[in-house]
Amino acid sequence: MLLRHTSKEVKEREGLTINPAKTCQPIGAMYAALGIHGCLPHSHGSQGCCSYHRSTLTRHYKEPVMAATSSFTEGASVFGGQANLLAAIETIFSVYDPDIIAVHSTCLSETIGDDLQQITRKAKDDGKVPEGKYVIFASTPSFIGSHVTGYANMVTGIATQFAVSTGVKKHQFNIIAGWMEPSDMREIKRLSKELGVKIVLFPDTSDVLDAPQTGKHEFYPKGGTTVAELQSAGDSISSLALGAISAEPAAIALEKSCKVAFETLDMPIGLSATDRFIMALSQVAGVKVPDEITAERGRLVDVMADMEQYLYGKRVALFGDPDQLLPLTEFLLDLNMKPVHIVSGTPGQRFEKQMRQLLDARSPETKFRNGLQADMFLLHQWMKNEPVDLLIGNTYGKYIARDEDVPFIRFGFPILDRIGHSYFPNVGYSGGLRLVEKLLNAVMDRQDRDALEEKFELVM
Amino acid sequence: MEANIHFPDPSKVREELIQKYPAKVAKKRAKSIIVNDPLIIPEVQANVRTVPGIITQRGCSYAGCKGVVLGPTRDIVNIVHGPIGCSFYAWLTRRNQTRTESLMDANYIPYCFSTDMQEENVVFGGEKKLKIAIQEAYDLFHPKSIAIFSTCPVGLIGDDVHAASKEMREKFGDCNVFGFSCEGYRGVSQSAGHHIANNGVFKHMVGRNNTPSVGKFKLNLLGEYNIGGDAFEIERIFEKVGITLVASFSGNSTVRAIENAHTADLNVILCHRSINYMGDMMETKYGIPWMKVNFVGAESTAKSLRKIAEYFGDEELKAKVEEVIAEETPRVKAVIDEILPRTTGKTAMLFVGGSRAHHYQDLFAELGMTTVAAGYEFAHRDDYEGRHVLPSIKIDADSKNIEELKVLPDPELFNPRKTEAELKALKEKGLEINGYEGMMKQMTRKSLVVDDLSHYESEKLIEIYKPDIFCAGIKEKYVVQKMGIPLKQLHSYDYGGPYTGFEGAVNFYKDIDRMVNNPVWKLIKAPWEKNGNGAGLAASYVTQ
């Protein structure tokens, strides 16, 4: 047994988190900043933060993840990190020549009270930022929220520090991506193109974290939302924020700064959430949904109908991040499956309310908890008390899955031991189809494995 | 020795590496980029602050303490006091394998423990939450030991993890609770954390259990973290030879063994950088000499075994060592003989760790490959130039902050295992007793030595030298591979291993052969992208 010390008896904890279902803000900020073209993320803190975040993102994507650090020492921690950040900005522009440096803070620089706005302004005033280049920032204290909060804060920073309102509206729409994979962002762009809607998608990590092998390392890969696109976001007709926790804060900020109205949607994972996304986009843009998209949808529904018997009533435990968990849970319910246990380390009443609303309407007995101590240890204990047929979550779930001998589907962040997530989307109808295929494979492989010889089926 | 392959003029390379830096940065970096001469061994600037923004490989003190040294311990509940990230990122990512005797034995390695510090804890202090967490861990698991690791905010807000640990230790009575002040900002790299970890383990663990250990030839294995099962292979060989492993610091270790470590008669050190402090302190307090060995490489393994036998000075042991070497060698030889024609003459670069960039050069030498450039991520001058430079190393402000324990001979337990004269004689026989010659002595003349290599420098070096393989870590892995050069991870072994001992040598030979001769590197260009191919321009049938 890998997790041999996990007991069945659940005791409330107040101080100790065991096997967290979240990580800290700065990694989210680093990921978001990689979705801007020509941008180098910069971690204002100890070297370890930057090293850990780069390592985790690299393991998840099997791609270069470039980022710099202020390399705090004890002296910087006592006297403030301004000198380190100014030196870093100078070194970065002379050696790595980015268009943008996106600075995020850490628990260290937040605790000592470094003011990123003031320091980055000073960098500009001191002439350390070359003409036409940018230094943007986001405050991402690790002791508040989770990695999802950090993502949201950096996306907000990107929106507010680039978008300008010229007073002349452009016939385009912002789509603010919640924390999703490059494959998902690529799929959002494809669907928008199918609909004939001109969008500005940000951030956009496609063609950054799924870069081709060419024999040359492109320090700034071809992908990422451009500065020009970001600036024009202030003139867009409206914004769609895909995810209440990871995307909406940027939409709110953009409405405030540039008066761009917005609508918040669930991330389009699964049938119903994708329906809402397609409806919303076609409505705001005043376009008809093309037959090809209707056909894509039809293919997904077709599979759901044809294979319903295998998924019906299957009990699922899941852990992950709010903006994914909500539509995923809804999709499981659409598939007639039974979400039994759900945890997310990301705190927040908004998410709690939304999830409870969904569950109260369609699966009131589901156990759900988010925030402090809503960790994988608790989830595992719940599973020991009320077993499930399937576990869905990031790579760390494999330890529980192996111990409990439960089929496991990797979904969320980080996925450290498989590829695919960066290449094949989970969003849209095709993403839905991929999810259904995964669910079916997991359940049906298990049926094949466990079937008595006389009950072993050729055709399923 | 000079390699028989063509080197670019290394002093020109050096100029090129620093050319793009701002003047102050260039001046600083120049001192860390050195053209090697094994006869003179020039000074390398090491263990100094990284230039902010330069894109370093380095991590932090916490990573060195919790991640490296204490991470491999299986029956200590390692609680990270701080925001959630630090504990999360160090959760199972270093591949420290462990094997308990039974399913009943404690193994907390697959677990991640954190106080998940919140804003109110930063504002009002986190000690209360820490004590609650320790209590909860005790109630849930009843471990022998609980260790607390401080992250950046903890030191800044003044939480006293040592006082909290002491209070809880006294309260429990049957659980050893102790803390580490390994905040990420201490020192200039992971190295500070190693030192802090050594101090804590020495103070709070070693010497707590005086039960005499059983065996004729008893030693401790220091600086072996059982990544990919490295320690398992060394354990296998020790058992075969008849050497008793009292304690391992800290791969596949137990609390009991570490507490009993002072009953051994020799400390062998693998990773000099991360654990040499322990060797020194145990020698002073208990009279156990330490000796530098290397189990990376088949020849190095044989050599190290012979040195250990020489140390114990027992003819039977010496004969047994020869017997085991003779038994293991044919299997290794069969593999290397087959592979050698495909790897000979190829070149390698190693920029990793604080000892690995040295150790793995032995394996590359066995493969007939030349190390054209190497450097450490977080080593000190003694790891480059040898321990004889120790007295001349200036202690700067960053090192001064790391506690140097004042160790005295234990009034009861001090027992010099060898006399001064015996030690002298052993040294004369070439045993690295309390000594380490460093990396540069072994590297060829005109090879390049670079400390704390930056991303920019790594790209330049690859452009200039076009090595056949580059060794570093996960952050560098796909960057280098995007340049069409295979990268071997020498922290995680690309999820392979073990690479120690005889078994490990075979694994490494095969892995490197596979990597440098993999057909994929020739498939990068599409047929229509290749020079002289007119695909798409003129259809060939037109001219026929």
Coordinates of N, CA and C in Angstrom, one line a residue, chain A residues 2 65 88 264 281 293 295 342 346 356 397 423:
Chain A
L2 N 0.6 2.1 -0.9 CA 1.4 3.3 -1.0 C 1.0 4.3 0.1
V65 N 10.1 25.8 -20.4 CA 9.3 26.9 -19.7 C 10.4 27.9 -19.2
A88 N 17.5 42.7 -12.1 CA 16.9 41.6 -13.0 C 16.4 42.1 -14.3
T264 N -20.0 36.0 -18.0 CA -19.1 34.9 -17.4 C -19.8 33.6 -17.7
L281 N -21.6 33.0 -27.7 CA -20.8 33.6 -28.7 C -21.6 33.9 -29.9
I293 N -20.8 22.9 -36.8 CA -20.8 22.8 -35.3 C -21.9 22.0 -34.8
A295 N -23.3 19.6 -36.2 CA -22.9 18.2 -36.5 C -21.9 17.7 -35.5
I342 N -16.4 15.1 -4.2 CA -15.7 16.2 -4.9 C -14.9 17.0 -3.9
T346 N -8.9 24.8 -3.7 CA -9.1 26.3 -4.0 C -10.3 26.8 -3.2
R356 N -22.7 23.8 -5.1 CA -23.8 23.3 -4.2 C -25.1 23.4 -5.0
G397 N -3.4 11.5 -8.1 CA -4.5 10.5 -7.9 C -4.1 9.1 -8.1
Y423 N -2.2 18.4 -26.3 CA -2.4 18.3 -27.7 C -3.9 18.0 -28.1

